[in-house]
Coordinates of N, CA and C in Angstrom, one line a residue:
M28 N 107.9 119.5 126.9 CA 109.1 118.7 126.6 C 108.7 117.5 125.7
A29 N 107.5 116.8 126.0 CA 107.1 115.7 125.3 C 106.9 116.1 123.8
R30 N 106.3 117.2 123.6 CA 106.0 117.7 122.2 C 107.4 117.9 121.5
Q31 N 108.3 118.5 122.1 CA 109.6 118.8 121.5 C 110.3 117.5 121.2
L32 N 110.2 116.5 122.1 CA 110.9 115.2 121.9 C 110.3 114.5 120.7
R33 N 108.9 114.5 120.6 CA 108.3 113.8 119.4 C 108.7 114.4 118.1
L34 N 108.6 115.8 118.1 CA 108.9 116.5 116.8 C 110.4 116.3 116.5
G35 N 111.2 116.2 117.5 CA 112.6 116.0 117.2 C 112.9 114.6 116.6
L36 N 112.0 113.6 116.9 CA 112.2 112.3 116.3 C 111.5 112.1 115.0
G37 N 110.8 113.1 114.5 CA 110.1 113.0 113.3 C 111.0 112.7 112.1
R38 N 110.5 111.9 111.2 CA 111.3 111.5 110.0 C 111.0 112.4 108.8
P39 N 112.0 112.8 108.0 CA 111.8 113.6 106.8 C 111.0 112.8 105.8
T40 N 110.3 113.5 104.9 CA 109.5 112.9 103.9 C 110.4 112.0 103.0
S41 N 109.9 110.7 102.8 CA 110.7 109.8 102.1 C 110.1 109.6 100.7
Y42 N 110.9 109.6 99.7 CA 110.5 109.3 98.3 C 111.0 107.9 97.9
A43 N 111.3 107.1 98.9 CA 111.7 105.7 98.5 C 110.6 104.9 97.9
R44 N 111.0 103.9 97.1 CA 110.1 103.1 96.4 C 109.1 102.4 97.3
D45 N 109.6 101.9 98.4 CA 108.7 101.1 99.3 C 107.8 102.1 100.2
A46 N 108.1 103.4 100.1 CA 107.3 104.3 100.9 C 106.1 104.9 100.1
F47 N 106.0 104.5 98.8 CA 104.9 104.9 97.9 C 103.7 104.1 98.3
V48 N 102.6 104.7 98.7 CA 101.4 104.0 99.0 C 100.5 103.7 97.8
R49 N 100.3 102.5 97.4 CA 99.6 102.1 96.2 C 98.2 101.7 96.5
G50 N 97.3 102.0 95.5 CA 95.9 101.7 95.6 C 95.3 101.9 94.3
P51 N 94.0 101.7 94.2 CA 93.3 101.8 92.9 C 93.4 103.2 92.2
S52 N 93.5 104.2 93.1 CA 93.6 105.6 92.5 C 94.9 105.9 91.8
N53 N 95.9 105.1 92.1 CA 97.2 105.4 91.4 C 97.8 104.2 90.7
A54 N 96.9 103.2 90.5 CA 97.4 101.9 89.9 C 97.8 102.1 88.5
Q55 N 97.0 102.9 87.7 CA 97.3 103.2 86.3 C 98.7 103.9 86.2
A56 N 98.9 104.9 87.0 CA 100.2 105.6 87.0 C 101.3 104.7 87.3
W57 N 101.2 103.9 88.4 CA 102.3 103.0 88.8 C 102.6 102.1 87.7
A58 N 101.6 101.5 87.0 CA 101.9 100.5 86.0 C 102.6 101.2 84.8
A59 N 102.2 102.5 84.5 CA 102.7 103.2 83.4 C 104.2 103.5 83.6
V60 N 104.5 103.9 84.8 CA 105.9 104.2 85.2 C 106.7 102.9 85.2
E61 N 106.2 101.8 85.6 CA 106.8 100.5 85.7 C 107.1 100.0 84.3
S62 N 106.3 100.5 83.3 CA 106.5 100.0 81.9 C 107.7 100.6 81.2
W63 N 108.4 101.6 81.8 CA 109.6 102.1 81.3 C 110.6 101.0 81.0
P64 N 111.3 101.0 79.9 CA 111.5 102.1 78.9 C 110.5 101.9 77.7
A65 N 109.5 101.1 77.8 CA 108.6 100.9 76.7 C 107.5 102.0 76.5
W66 N 107.9 103.2 76.7 CA 106.9 104.3 76.5 C 106.9 104.7 75.1
H67 N 105.7 105.0 74.6 CA 105.5 105.5 73.2 C 106.3 106.8 73.0
G68 N 107.2 106.8 72.1 CA 108.0 108.0 71.8 C 109.0 108.3 72.9
G69 N 109.1 107.4 73.9 CA 110.0 107.7 75.1 C 109.4 108.6 76.1
C70 N 108.1 109.0 76.0 CA 107.6 110.0 76.8 C 106.4 109.5 77.7
L71 N 106.2 110.1 78.8 CA 105.1 109.8 79.7 C 104.7 111.1 80.5
V72 N 103.4 111.4 80.6 CA 103.0 112.5 81.4 C 102.2 112.0 82.6
L73 N 102.6 112.3 83.8 CA 101.8 112.0 85.0 C 100.9 113.2 85.3
V74 N 99.6 113.0 85.4 CA 98.7 114.1 85.6 C 97.9 113.7 86.9
G75 N 97.7 114.7 87.7 CA 96.8 114.6 88.9 C 96.8 115.8 89.8
P76 N 95.9 115.9 90.7 CA 95.8 117.1 91.5 C 97.0 117.2 92.5
E77 N 97.1 118.3 93.2 CA 98.2 118.5 94.1 C 98.2 117.4 95.2
G78 N 99.4 117.0 95.5 CA 99.5 116.1 96.7 C 99.1 114.7 96.5
V79 N 99.0 114.2 95.3 CA 98.5 112.8 95.1 C 99.7 111.8 94.9
G80 N 100.9 112.4 94.8 CA 102.1 111.5 94.7 C 102.8 111.6 93.4
K81 N 102.6 112.6 92.6 CA 103.3 112.7 91.3 C 104.8 112.8 91.5
T82 N 105.2 113.7 92.4 CA 106.6 113.9 92.6 C 107.3 112.6 93.2
H83 N 106.6 111.9 94.1 CA 107.1 110.7 94.7 C 107.3 109.6 93.6
L84 N 106.3 109.5 92.8 CA 106.4 108.4 91.7 C 107.5 108.8 90.7
A85 N 107.5 110.1 90.4 CA 108.5 110.6 89.4 C 109.9 110.4 90.0
S86 N 110.1 110.6 91.3 CA 111.4 110.4 91.9 C 111.9 109.0 91.9
I87 N 110.9 108.1 92.0 CA 111.2 106.6 92.0 C 111.7 106.3 90.6
W88 N 111.0 106.8 89.5 CA 111.5 106.6 88.2 C 112.8 107.2 87.9
A89 N 113.0 108.5 88.4 CA 114.3 109.2 88.1 C 115.5 108.4 88.6
R90 N 115.3 107.8 89.8 CA 116.4 107.0 90.4 C 116.7 105.8 89.5
Q91 N 115.6 105.1 89.2 CA 115.7 103.9 88.4 C 116.3 104.1 87.1
A92 N 115.8 105.2 86.4 CA 116.3 105.5 85.0 C 117.6 106.3 85.0
R93 N 118.1 106.7 86.2 CA 119.2 107.6 86.3 C 119.0 108.8 85.4
A94 N 117.9 109.4 85.7 CA 117.5 110.6 84.9 C 118.1 111.9 85.5
V95 N 118.2 112.9 84.6 CA 118.5 114.2 85.0 C 117.3 115.0 85.2
T96 N 117.2 115.7 86.3 CA 116.0 116.6 86.6 C 116.3 118.0 86.2
L97 N 115.5 118.5 85.3 CA 115.8 119.9 84.7 C 114.9 120.9 85.4
D98 N 115.4 122.2 85.3 CA 114.7 123.3 85.8 C 113.5 123.6 84.8
R99 N 112.3 123.6 85.3 CA 111.2 123.8 84.4 C 111.2 125.2 83.7
E100 N 111.6 126.2 84.3 CA 111.6 127.5 83.7 C 112.8 127.8 82.8
A101 N 113.9 127.0 82.9 CA 115.1 127.2 82.1 C 115.7 125.9 81.9
P102 N 115.1 124.9 81.2 CA 115.7 123.6 81.1 C 116.9 123.6 80.2
D103 N 117.9 122.9 80.6 CA 119.2 122.8 79.8 C 119.0 121.6 78.9
V104 N 118.6 121.9 77.6 CA 118.4 120.9 76.6 C 119.6 120.1 76.3
E105 N 120.8 120.7 76.3 CA 122.0 120.0 76.0 C 122.3 118.9 77.0
A106 N 121.9 119.2 78.3 CA 122.2 118.2 79.3 C 121.3 117.0 79.2
A107 N 120.2 117.1 78.3 CA 119.3 116.0 78.1 C 119.7 115.1 77.0
A108 N 120.6 115.4 76.2 CA 121.0 114.6 75.1 C 121.5 113.3 75.5
G109 N 120.9 112.2 75.1 CA 121.3 110.8 75.3 C 121.0 110.3 76.7
R110 N 120.1 110.9 77.4 CA 119.8 110.4 78.8 C 118.3 110.7 79.1
P111 N 117.7 110.0 80.0 CA 116.4 110.3 80.5 C 116.3 111.6 81.2
V112 N 115.1 112.2 81.2 CA 114.9 113.5 81.7 C 113.6 113.6 82.5
L113 N 113.6 114.2 83.7 CA 112.4 114.5 84.5 C 112.2 116.0 84.5
L114 N 110.9 116.4 84.1 CA 110.6 117.8 84.2 C 109.2 117.9 84.8
E115 N 109.2 118.6 86.0 CA 107.9 118.7 86.8 C 107.1 120.0 86.6
D116 N 105.8 119.9 86.9 CA 104.9 121.0 86.9 C 104.9 121.8 85.6
V117 N 104.9 121.0 84.5 CA 105.1 121.6 83.2 C 103.9 122.5 82.8
D118 N 102.7 122.2 83.3 CA 101.6 123.1 83.0 C 101.7 124.4 83.6
R119 N 102.6 124.6 84.5 CA 102.8 126.0 85.1 C 103.7 126.8 84.3
G120 N 104.2 126.3 83.2 CA 104.9 127.1 82.2 C 106.3 126.6 82.0
A121 N 106.6 126.3 80.7 CA 108.0 125.9 80.3 C 108.2 126.4 78.9
P122 N 109.4 126.8 78.6 CA 109.7 127.4 77.3 C 109.3 126.4 76.2
D123 N 108.5 126.9 75.2 CA 108.0 126.1 74.1 C 109.1 125.4 73.4
E124 N 110.1 126.1 72.9 CA 111.1 125.5 72.1 C 111.9 124.4 72.9
A125 N 112.2 124.6 74.1 CA 112.9 123.7 74.9 C 112.0 122.4 75.1
L126 N 110.8 122.6 75.4 CA 109.9 121.4 75.5 C 109.8 120.6 74.2
F127 N 109.7 121.3 73.1 CA 109.6 120.7 71.8 C 110.9 119.8 71.6
H128 N 112.1 120.4 71.9 CA 113.3 119.6 71.7 C 113.4 118.4 72.6
L129 N 113.0 118.6 73.9 CA 113.0 117.5 74.8 C 112.2 116.3 74.4
I130 N 111.0 116.7 73.9 CA 110.1 115.6 73.4 C 110.8 114.8 72.2
N131 N 111.4 115.6 71.3 CA 112.1 115.0 70.2 C 113.3 114.1 70.7
L132 N 114.0 114.6 71.6 CA 115.2 113.9 72.1 C 114.8 112.6 72.9
A133 N 113.6 112.6 73.5 CA 113.2 111.4 74.2 C 113.1 110.2 73.4
A134 N 112.8 110.3 72.1 CA 112.6 109.2 71.2 C 113.9 108.6 70.7
R135 N 115.0 109.3 71.0 CA 116.3 108.8 70.5 C 117.0 107.8 71.5
E136 N 118.0 107.2 71.0 CA 118.7 106.2 71.9 C 119.2 106.8 73.2
G137 N 118.9 106.1 74.3 CA 119.3 106.6 75.6 C 118.4 107.6 76.2
G138 N 117.5 108.1 75.4 CA 116.6 109.2 75.9 C 115.4 108.8 76.6
G139 N 114.6 109.7 77.0 CA 113.4 109.4 77.8 C 112.9 110.7 78.4
L140 N 111.6 110.9 78.6 CA 111.1 112.1 79.2 C 109.9 111.8 80.1
L141 N 109.9 112.1 81.3 CA 108.8 112.1 82.2 C 108.4 113.5 82.6
L142 N 107.1 113.8 82.4 CA 106.6 115.1 82.7 C 105.5 115.0 83.8
T143 N 105.4 115.9 84.7 CA 104.3 115.9 85.6 C 103.5 117.2 85.5
A144 N 102.2 117.1 85.8 CA 101.4 118.3 85.7 C 100.1 118.0 86.4
R145 N 99.3 119.1 86.6 CA 98.0 119.0 87.2 C 96.9 118.9 86.2
T146 N 97.2 119.3 84.9 CA 96.2 119.4 83.9 C 96.7 118.6 82.7
M147 N 95.8 118.2 81.8 CA 96.1 117.4 80.6 C 97.0 118.2 79.6
P148 N 97.9 117.6 78.9 CA 98.7 118.3 77.9 C 97.9 119.1 76.9
A149 N 96.7 118.7 76.6 CA 95.8 119.4 75.6 C 95.5 120.8 76.1
A150 N 95.6 121.0 77.4 CA 95.2 122.3 78.0 C 96.4 123.2 78.2
W151 N 97.6 122.7 77.9 CA 98.8 123.5 78.2 C 98.9 124.6 77.1
A152 N 99.2 125.8 77.5 CA 99.4 126.9 76.5 C 100.6 126.7 75.7
T153 N 100.5 126.9 74.4 CA 101.7 127.0 73.5 C 101.4 127.7 72.3
A154 N 102.4 128.4 71.8 CA 102.3 129.2 70.5 C 102.9 128.5 69.3
L155 N 103.5 127.3 69.6 CA 104.1 126.5 68.5 C 103.2 125.4 68.0
P156 N 102.7 125.5 66.8 CA 101.8 124.4 66.2 C 102.5 123.1 66.3
D157 N 103.8 123.0 66.0 CA 104.4 121.7 66.1 C 104.5 121.1 67.5
L158 N 104.6 122.0 68.5 CA 104.6 121.5 69.8 C 103.2 121.0 70.2
R159 N 102.2 121.8 69.8 CA 100.8 121.4 70.1 C 100.5 120.0 69.6
S160 N 100.9 119.7 68.4 CA 100.7 118.3 67.9 C 101.4 117.3 68.7
R161 N 102.6 117.6 69.2 CA 103.3 116.6 70.0 C 102.7 116.4 71.4
L162 N 102.2 117.5 71.9 CA 101.6 117.5 73.2 C 100.3 116.6 73.1
N163 N 99.5 116.8 72.1 CA 98.3 116.0 71.9 C 98.5 114.5 71.8
A164 N 99.8 114.2 71.3 CA 100.1 112.8 71.1 C 100.7 112.1 72.3
L165 N 101.0 112.8 73.3 CA 101.7 112.2 74.5 C 100.8 111.2 75.2
F166 N 101.5 110.2 75.7 CA 100.8 109.2 76.5 C 100.6 109.8 78.0
V167 N 99.4 109.7 78.5 CA 99.1 110.3 79.8 C 98.7 109.2 80.8
A168 N 99.2 109.2 82.0 CA 98.7 108.4 83.1 C 98.2 109.3 84.2
E169 N 97.0 109.0 84.6 CA 96.4 109.9 85.6 C 96.5 109.3 87.0
I170 N 96.7 110.1 88.0 CA 96.6 109.7 89.4 C 95.3 110.4 89.9
E171 N 94.4 109.6 90.3 CA 93.1 110.1 90.8 C 93.2 110.6 92.3
P172 N 92.2 111.4 92.7 CA 92.2 111.7 94.2 C 92.2 110.4 95.0
P173 N 92.9 110.4 96.1 CA 93.2 109.1 96.9 C 91.9 108.4 97.3
D174 N 91.9 107.1 97.1 CA 90.9 106.2 97.6 C 91.1 105.8 99.1
D175 N 90.3 105.0 99.7 CA 90.4 104.7 101.1 C 91.7 103.9 101.4
Q176 N 92.1 103.1 100.5 CA 93.3 102.3 100.7 C 94.5 103.2 100.7
V177 N 94.6 104.2 99.8 CA 95.7 105.1 99.8 C 95.7 106.0 101.0
L178 N 94.5 106.5 101.3 CA 94.4 107.5 102.5 C 94.8 106.8 103.8
E179 N 94.4 105.6 104.0 CA 94.7 104.9 105.2 C 96.2 104.6 105.2
G180 N 96.8 104.3 104.1 CA 98.2 104.0 104.0 C 99.0 105.3 104.3
V181 N 98.6 106.4 103.8 CA 99.4 107.7 104.0 C 99.2 108.1 105.5
L182 N 98.0 107.9 106.0 CA 97.8 108.2 107.5 C 98.8 107.4 108.3
E183 N 98.9 106.1 108.0 CA 99.8 105.3 108.8 C 101.3 105.8 108.6
K184 N 101.6 106.2 107.4 CA 102.9 106.7 107.1 C 103.2 108.0 107.9
F185 N 102.2 108.9 107.9 CA 102.5 110.2 108.6 C 102.5 110.0 110.1
F186 N 101.7 109.1 110.6 CA 101.7 108.8 112.0 C 103.1 108.2 112.4
R187 N 103.6 107.3 111.5 CA 104.8 106.6 111.8 C 106.0 107.6 111.8
E188 N 105.9 108.6 110.9 CA 107.0 109.6 110.8 C 107.1 110.4 112.1
R189 N 106.0 110.4 112.9 CA 105.9 111.1 114.2 C 106.0 110.2 115.3
S190 N 106.3 108.9 115.1 CA 106.4 107.9 116.1 C 105.1 107.7 116.9
I191 N 104.0 107.7 116.2 CA 102.7 107.6 116.8 C 102.0 106.3 116.3
R192 N 101.4 105.6 117.2 CA 100.7 104.4 116.8 C 99.2 104.4 117.4
P193 N 98.3 105.0 116.7 CA 97.0 105.2 117.2 C 96.2 103.8 117.0
P194 N 95.1 103.6 117.8 CA 94.3 102.4 117.6 C 93.6 102.4 116.3
R195 N 93.3 101.2 115.8 CA 92.7 101.1 114.5 C 91.4 101.8 114.3
E196 N 90.7 102.0 115.4 CA 89.4 102.7 115.2 C 89.5 104.1 114.8
V197 N 90.7 104.7 115.1 CA 90.9 106.1 114.7 C 91.0 106.2 113.2
Y198 N 91.6 105.2 112.5 CA 91.7 105.3 111.1 C 90.3 105.2 110.5
A199 N 89.5 104.3 110.9 CA 88.1 104.2 110.4 C 87.3 105.4 110.6
Y200 N 87.5 106.1 111.7 CA 86.8 107.3 112.0 C 87.2 108.4 111.1
L201 N 88.5 108.6 110.9 CA 89.1 109.6 110.1 C 88.7 109.5 108.6
L202 N 88.7 108.2 108.1 CA 88.4 108.0 106.7 C 87.0 108.4 106.4
R203 N 86.1 108.3 107.3 CA 84.7 108.6 107.0 C 84.5 110.1 107.1
R204 N 85.4 110.9 107.7 CA 85.0 112.3 108.0 C 86.1 113.3 107.5
M205 N 87.3 112.9 107.2 CA 88.4 113.9 106.9 C 88.3 114.4 105.5
E206 N 89.0 115.4 105.2 CA 89.2 115.9 103.9 C 89.9 114.8 103.1
R207 N 89.4 114.5 101.9 CA 89.9 113.4 101.2 C 91.1 113.8 100.2
S208 N 92.2 114.1 100.9 CA 93.4 114.5 100.1 C 94.6 114.1 101.0
I209 N 95.7 113.9 100.3 CA 97.0 113.6 101.0 C 97.4 114.8 101.9
P210 N 97.4 116.0 101.3 CA 97.7 117.2 102.2 C 96.8 117.2 103.4
G211 N 95.5 116.9 103.2 CA 94.6 116.9 104.4 C 94.9 115.9 105.4
A212 N 95.4 114.7 104.9 CA 95.8 113.6 105.8 C 97.0 114.1 106.7
R213 N 98.0 114.7 106.0 CA 99.2 115.2 106.7 C 98.8 116.2 107.8
E214 N 97.8 117.1 107.4 CA 97.4 118.2 108.4 C 96.7 117.6 109.6
I215 N 95.8 116.6 109.4 CA 95.1 116.0 110.5 C 96.0 115.3 111.4
V216 N 97.0 114.6 110.9 CA 98.0 113.9 111.7 C 98.8 115.0 112.5
R217 N 99.1 116.1 111.9 CA 99.8 117.1 112.7 C 99.0 117.7 113.8
K218 N 97.7 117.9 113.6 CA 96.9 118.4 114.6 C 96.6 117.4 115.7
L219 N 96.5 116.1 115.4 CA 96.4 115.1 116.4 C 97.6 115.0 117.3
D220 N 98.8 115.2 116.6 CA 100.0 115.1 117.4 C 100.1 116.3 118.3
E221 N 99.7 117.5 117.9 CA 99.8 118.7 118.7 C 98.8 118.5 119.9
G222 N 97.6 117.9 119.6 CA 96.6 117.7 120.6 C 97.1 116.8 121.7
V223 N 97.8 115.8 121.3 CA 98.4 114.8 122.3 C 99.4 115.5 123.2
D224 N 100.4 116.2 122.5 CA 101.5 116.8 123.3 C 101.0 118.0 124.2
G225 N 100.0 118.7 123.7 CA 99.6 119.8 124.4 C 98.9 119.5 125.7
E226 N 98.2 118.3 125.8 CA 97.4 118.0 126.9 C 97.7 116.6 127.5
A227 N 98.8 116.0 127.0 CA 99.2 114.7 127.4 C 98.0 113.7 127.3
R228 N 97.3 113.7 126.2 CA 96.1 112.8 126.0 C 96.5 111.8 125.0
P229 N 95.9 110.6 125.0 CA 96.2 109.6 124.0 C 95.4 110.0 122.7
I230 N 95.9 109.5 121.6 CA 95.2 109.7 120.4 C 94.1 108.7 120.3
S231 N 92.9 109.2 120.2 CA 91.7 108.4 120.2 C 90.6 109.0 119.3
R232 N 89.5 108.2 119.1 CA 88.5 108.7 118.3 C 87.8 110.0 118.9
V233 N 87.8 110.1 120.2 CA 87.3 111.3 120.8 C 88.1 112.5 120.4
L234 N 89.5 112.4 120.5 CA 90.3 113.5 120.1 C 90.2 113.8 118.7
A235 N 90.1 112.8 117.8 CA 89.9 113.1 116.4 C 88.6 113.8 116.1
R236 N 87.5 113.5 116.8 CA 86.3 114.1 116.6 C 86.4 115.6 117.1
E237 N 87.0 115.9 118.2 CA 87.1 117.2 118.7 C 87.9 118.1 117.6
I238 N 89.0 117.5 117.1 CA 89.7 118.3 116.1 C 89.0 118.5 114.8
L239 N 88.3 117.5 114.3 CA 87.5 117.7 113.1 C 86.3 118.6 113.3
E240 N 85.7 118.5 114.4 CA 84.6 119.4 114.7 C 85.1 120.9 114.9
G241 N 86.2 121.0 115.5 CA 86.8 122.3 115.6 C 87.1 122.9 114.3
D242 N 87.6 122.1 113.3 CA 87.9 122.6 112.0 C 86.6 123.1 111.3
N243 N 85.6 122.3 111.5 CA 84.3 122.7 110.8 C 83.7 124.0 111.4
Q244 N 83.9 124.2 112.7 CA 83.4 125.4 113.4 C 84.2 126.6 112.8
N245 N 85.5 126.4 112.7 CA 86.4 127.5 112.1 C 86.0 127.9 110.7
L246 N 85.6 126.8 109.9 CA 85.2 127.1 108.6 C 83.8 127.9 108.6
D247 N 83.0 127.6 109.5 CA 81.7 128.2 109.6 C 81.8 129.7 109.8
L248 N 82.9 130.2 110.5 CA 83.1 131.6 110.7 C 83.3 132.4 109.5
F249 N 83.7 131.7 108.4 CA 83.9 132.4 107.1 C 82.8 132.3 106.1
E250 N 81.7 131.6 106.5 CA 80.6 131.4 105.6 C 79.6 132.6 105.7

């Protein structure tokens, strides 16, 4: 019953401005987004690995700029005329001609274009020479893998979403030993929550060690 109650009180993921955890690893990207609308050619590309906050930061900008979010696979270019546009995961494939026109529209009055991707624009596949030259000229802001400040902040956020308040020593222990990614932080918080509810135990460094050691043993089975 305790487990069901806690999960029932869990909060949905928030993309609010004050929920974005800032640190050295995302400072460049934050500053670049904040510099809107003074982007060169009206365009900015947010680049970083999975789960580092690209969508969160892009959502903050989209609300601020009142941007339209387009479908990456079939972007409606006409809907982009005269307004800012958000297009995510562009490196996973977007129509060449549509992307070419969106970049051109971004420089016009009322326009703007924020793209997100895991790889640099120079690595994106395209058969259009004119698009290649524009991709190479785009301004890029990178989000690096999370530093300790960001990881601790997202751990606090994920614990708070589950109405959990662990002692400070748990954070220090996790930061030295956990997978250094935001998805990894979410997963360890989930496992700690399940460990508490399953055995009515407090969240502690001992429980964190048991879970992390258990994960390592499971990984050993596949080596």
